[in-house]
Short mmCIF file of C-alpha atoms and ligand atoms in Angstrom, two decimals:
data_model
loop_
_atom_site.label_atom_id
_atom_site.label_comp_id
_atom_site.label_asym_id
_atom_site.label_seq_id
_atom_site.Cartn_x
_atom_site.Cartn_y
_atom_site.Cartn_z
CA MET A 1 26.43 171.39 171.94
CA ASN A 2 27.53 174.17 174.23
CA ASN A 3 27.96 177.69 172.97
CA ARG A 4 31.69 178.32 172.63
CA ALA A 5 31.31 181.76 174.21
CA ASP A 6 30.23 179.99 177.43
CA VAL A 7 33.55 178.15 177.65
CA PRO A 8 36.06 180.04 179.80
CA VAL A 9 39.40 181.04 178.26
CA ILE A 10 42.63 182.24 179.81
CA ALA A 11 44.83 183.96 177.21
CA ILE A 12 48.57 184.07 177.84
CA ASP A 13 50.50 186.17 175.35
CA GLY A 14 54.03 187.47 175.14
CA PRO A 15 57.33 187.14 173.30
CA GLY A 16 59.22 183.85 172.91
CA GLY A 17 61.25 182.82 175.95
CA SER A 18 59.10 184.73 178.42
CA GLY A 19 58.09 181.42 180.01
CA LYS A 20 54.53 181.49 178.71
CA GLY A 21 54.74 177.98 177.22
CA THR A 22 55.67 176.42 180.56
CA ILE A 23 53.25 178.58 182.52
CA SER A 24 50.36 177.84 180.15
CA THR A 25 51.01 174.09 180.14
CA ARG A 26 51.28 173.93 183.92
CA LEU A 27 48.19 176.10 184.38
CA ALA A 28 46.13 173.92 182.00
CA GLU A 29 47.26 170.81 183.91
CA HIS A 30 46.45 172.45 187.24
CA LEU A 31 42.93 173.40 186.10
CA GLY A 32 42.31 170.24 184.05
CA TRP A 33 41.57 172.45 181.01
CA HIS A 34 42.47 172.13 177.33
CA PHE A 35 45.61 173.77 176.05
CA LEU A 36 46.30 175.58 172.79
CA ASP A 37 49.91 176.11 171.77
CA SER A 38 49.17 178.48 168.88
CA GLY A 39 52.89 178.90 168.13
CA ALA A 40 52.95 175.19 167.24
CA LEU A 41 50.35 175.84 164.51
CA TYR A 42 52.58 178.53 162.97
CA ARG A 43 55.59 176.24 163.31
CA LEU A 44 53.70 173.35 161.67
CA THR A 45 52.71 175.67 158.83
CA ALA A 46 56.38 176.67 158.50
CA LEU A 47 57.41 173.02 158.29
CA ALA A 48 54.73 172.32 155.66
CA VAL A 49 55.96 175.33 153.67
CA MET A 50 59.59 174.16 153.95
CA LYS A 51 58.62 170.61 152.95
CA ALA A 52 56.79 171.88 149.86
CA GLY A 53 59.65 174.30 149.04
CA LEU A 54 57.25 177.25 148.76
CA PRO A 55 58.69 180.76 148.28
CA LEU A 56 58.08 182.85 151.40
CA ASP A 57 56.75 185.77 149.39
CA ASP A 58 53.97 183.82 147.67
CA GLU A 59 51.09 184.85 149.93
CA ALA A 60 48.43 182.75 148.16
CA ALA A 61 50.55 179.58 148.34
CA LEU A 62 51.37 180.18 152.02
CA GLY A 63 47.69 180.73 152.82
CA ALA A 64 46.74 177.54 150.97
CA ALA A 65 49.41 175.61 152.88
CA ALA A 66 48.02 176.87 156.22
CA ASP A 67 44.48 176.07 155.12
CA GLY A 68 45.33 172.55 154.03
CA LEU A 69 47.50 171.60 157.00
CA ASN A 70 47.17 167.90 157.79
CA ILE A 71 48.11 167.87 161.47
CA ARG A 72 47.26 166.06 164.66
CA PHE A 73 48.24 166.44 168.29
CA GLU A 74 48.53 163.27 170.35
CA THR A 75 48.76 163.38 174.11
CA GLY A 76 50.71 160.52 175.60
CA LYS A 77 53.06 159.71 178.47
CA GLY A 78 55.93 161.77 177.10
CA GLY A 79 53.77 164.90 176.62
CA VAL A 80 52.12 166.14 173.43
CA LYS A 81 53.29 164.85 170.06
CA ALA A 82 52.76 166.95 166.93
CA LEU A 83 52.20 165.08 163.67
CA LEU A 84 52.42 166.58 160.19
CA ASP A 85 51.08 164.31 157.44
CA GLY A 86 51.24 161.48 159.97
CA GLU A 87 54.94 162.03 160.77
CA ASP A 88 56.07 162.92 164.31
CA VAL A 89 57.75 166.31 163.97
CA SER A 90 57.71 167.32 167.67
CA THR A 91 61.48 167.71 167.95
CA ARG A 92 62.03 169.45 164.60
CA LEU A 93 59.24 171.84 165.40
CA ARG A 94 61.16 173.42 168.27
CA GLY A 95 64.30 174.19 166.25
CA GLU A 96 65.50 177.77 165.74
CA GLU A 97 65.19 177.66 161.95
CA VAL A 98 61.55 176.59 162.08
CA GLY A 99 60.86 179.38 164.61
CA ILE A 100 62.36 181.98 162.29
CA ILE A 101 60.39 180.78 159.25
CA ALA A 102 57.24 180.59 161.44
CA SER A 103 57.68 184.22 162.44
CA LYS A 104 58.19 185.23 158.79
CA ILE A 105 55.07 183.48 157.48
CA ALA A 106 53.06 184.63 160.53
CA ALA A 107 53.19 188.15 159.10
CA THR A 108 51.19 186.95 156.05
CA PRO A 109 47.49 187.86 156.37
CA ALA A 110 46.33 184.75 154.44
CA VAL A 111 48.20 182.47 156.87
CA ARG A 112 46.72 184.16 159.93
CA ALA A 113 43.22 184.09 158.44
CA ALA A 114 43.55 180.36 157.67
CA LEU A 115 44.51 179.57 161.27
CA VAL A 116 41.78 181.55 163.06
CA LYS A 117 39.06 178.87 162.98
CA ARG A 118 41.51 176.08 163.78
CA GLN A 119 42.53 177.93 166.93
CA ARG A 120 38.97 178.72 168.01
CA ARG A 121 38.05 175.02 167.75
CA PHE A 122 40.24 174.36 170.81
CA ARG A 123 37.71 176.25 172.94
CA LYS A 124 35.97 173.33 174.64
CA LEU A 125 34.61 172.61 178.10
CA PRO A 126 35.70 172.72 180.84
CA GLY A 127 37.94 175.57 179.60
CA LEU A 128 40.97 176.56 177.56
CA VAL A 129 44.38 178.00 178.33
CA ALA A 130 45.62 179.60 175.08
CA ASP A 131 49.27 180.46 174.59
CA GLY A 132 50.47 182.81 171.83
CA ARG A 133 50.93 186.34 170.59
CA ASP A 134 47.37 187.43 169.75
CA MET A 135 45.22 185.18 171.94
CA GLY A 136 43.80 188.09 173.97
CA THR A 137 43.75 190.65 171.16
CA VAL A 138 42.41 188.73 168.14
CA ILE A 139 41.55 185.06 168.66
CA PHE A 140 39.75 185.22 172.02
CA PRO A 141 39.04 188.92 172.65
CA ASP A 142 36.36 187.86 175.17
CA ALA A 143 38.83 185.77 177.25
CA ASN A 144 38.01 185.74 180.96
CA LEU A 145 41.59 186.49 181.94
CA LYS A 146 44.37 187.92 179.76
CA ILE A 147 47.96 187.82 180.82
CA TYR A 148 50.88 189.39 179.00
CA LEU A 149 54.08 187.75 180.10
CA THR A 150 57.35 189.39 179.25
CA ALA A 151 61.04 189.37 180.23
CA SER A 152 64.12 191.21 179.01
CA ALA A 153 65.59 189.97 175.72
CA GLU A 154 68.86 189.19 177.55
CA ILE A 155 67.26 186.88 180.09
CA ARG A 156 65.16 185.19 177.37
CA ALA A 157 68.30 184.55 175.35
CA GLN A 158 70.01 183.07 178.43
CA ARG A 159 67.05 180.78 179.13
CA ARG A 160 66.99 179.59 175.52
CA TYR A 161 70.78 179.11 175.58
CA LYS A 162 70.48 176.88 178.65
CA GLN A 163 67.65 174.84 177.09
CA LEU A 164 69.58 174.25 173.86
CA LYS A 165 72.81 173.41 175.73
CA GLU A 166 70.93 170.86 177.82
CA LYS A 167 69.74 169.27 174.58
CA GLY A 168 73.37 169.01 173.51
CA GLU A 169 73.08 171.60 170.71
CA SER A 170 75.98 173.92 169.99
CA VAL A 171 74.80 177.50 170.45
CA ASN A 172 76.16 180.99 170.58
CA LEU A 173 74.60 183.35 173.14
CA SER A 174 75.11 186.60 171.24
CA ARG A 175 73.72 185.09 168.04
CA LEU A 176 70.68 183.85 169.98
CA LEU A 177 70.16 187.32 171.46
CA GLY A 178 70.31 188.84 167.98
CA GLU A 179 67.75 186.33 166.68
CA ILE A 180 65.41 186.95 169.61
CA LYS A 181 65.56 190.72 169.06
CA ALA A 182 64.95 190.32 165.31
CA ARG A 183 61.99 188.00 165.97
CA ASP A 184 60.50 190.44 168.54
CA LEU A 185 60.79 193.27 166.07
CA ARG A 186 59.14 191.23 163.30
CA ASP A 187 56.31 190.06 165.61
CA GLN A 188 55.70 193.57 167.02
CA SER A 189 55.86 195.52 163.79
CA ARG A 190 53.74 193.37 161.45
CA SER A 191 50.58 195.09 160.29
CA ILE A 192 48.25 192.22 161.16
CA ALA A 193 47.79 190.96 164.75
CA PRO A 194 51.09 192.37 166.01
CA LEU A 195 52.49 191.18 169.32
CA LYS A 196 51.16 193.63 171.90
CA PRO A 197 49.29 193.41 175.19
CA ALA A 198 45.46 193.60 175.05
CA ASP A 199 44.12 196.77 176.70
CA ASP A 200 42.68 194.64 179.50
CA ALA A 201 45.70 192.33 179.96
CA VAL A 202 47.50 191.92 183.27
CA MET A 203 51.23 192.48 182.70
CA ILE A 204 53.77 190.19 184.37
CA ASP A 205 57.50 190.73 183.94
CA SER A 206 59.26 187.43 184.61
CA THR A 207 62.83 188.78 184.28
CA LEU A 208 63.47 188.40 188.01
CA LEU A 209 60.90 185.71 188.78
CA SER A 210 61.08 181.92 188.71
CA ILE A 211 58.49 179.82 186.87
CA GLU A 212 57.03 178.82 190.26
CA GLU A 213 56.64 182.44 191.32
CA VAL A 214 54.90 183.41 188.08
CA LEU A 215 52.65 180.35 188.22
CA LYS A 216 51.63 181.23 191.78
CA GLN A 217 50.70 184.77 190.73
CA VAL A 218 48.64 183.49 187.79
CA ILE A 219 46.83 180.86 189.88
CA ASN A 220 45.96 183.55 192.44
CA MET A 221 44.39 185.62 189.67
CA VAL A 222 42.39 182.65 188.36
O1 C5P B 1 55.66 180.78 170.33
P1 C5P B 1 56.53 180.23 169.23
O2 C5P B 1 57.96 180.62 169.32
O3 C5P B 1 56.35 178.76 169.06
O4 C5P B 1 55.95 180.89 167.89
C1 C5P B 1 56.64 180.87 166.68
C2 C5P B 1 56.26 182.10 165.86
O5 C5P B 1 54.90 182.00 165.46
C3 C5P B 1 56.36 183.43 166.60
O6 C5P B 1 57.61 184.05 166.48
C4 C5P B 1 55.29 184.27 165.96
O7 C5P B 1 55.79 184.97 164.85
C5 C5P B 1 54.29 183.27 165.44
N1 C5P B 1 53.08 183.27 166.28
C6 C5P B 1 52.12 184.22 165.98
N2 C5P B 1 50.94 184.22 166.66
C7 C5P B 1 50.71 183.32 167.63
C8 C5P B 1 51.70 182.37 167.97
C9 C5P B 1 52.89 182.37 167.27
O8 C5P B 1 52.32 185.05 165.12
N3 C5P B 1 49.55 183.33 168.27
#
């Protein structure tokens, strides 16, 4: 078995809506590397917590839920499917409510501790592109390249608005902006693994850039 430390990692961190999900997926495809969507693990934990009706202030119960997650990712023609207890929850996972609960439970130390090993297991040859909030700071501090992708809250809200509209959901732009700002604040101000760039991260502001432009910059760095 290879030593995990020998497997290259590219860490892409930043707030929701900065484009890091798309950039990370496309980069992993381009390189033929594995991909870790760490936000999906927090969202799956949130769904498990909601399903079990656990109170969000019961740290031990939340930690146990994260530890005992029964999940699977299946890659098929339509992309990656996420299964919780054998049920396909890919669509539900992306909903706003699940994102909000995910960000609340992500501030719980026992939840974060339970997910560390699960995330590190994704580090396999030929390499890993890891997308999240603390990939470069906590989970893979020895990553070969760390990128911190950001964009103004206004543009992130507009992007999210467009995505939801295209899916036929009824949304309100100013409410979305408020939720994005509240989530940023929660992610940045938690005491454990807060959202912040690693000291050695390359900063990219995508406010005025297209996905293609950002991807080109990242590929040049790789
Ligand atoms: O990226 P995504 O919106 O799917 O993440 C949902 C929530 O999970 C984030 O708001 C954040 O609170 C949490 N998260 C985290 N650390 C990560 C990835 C996600 O705390 N590495």
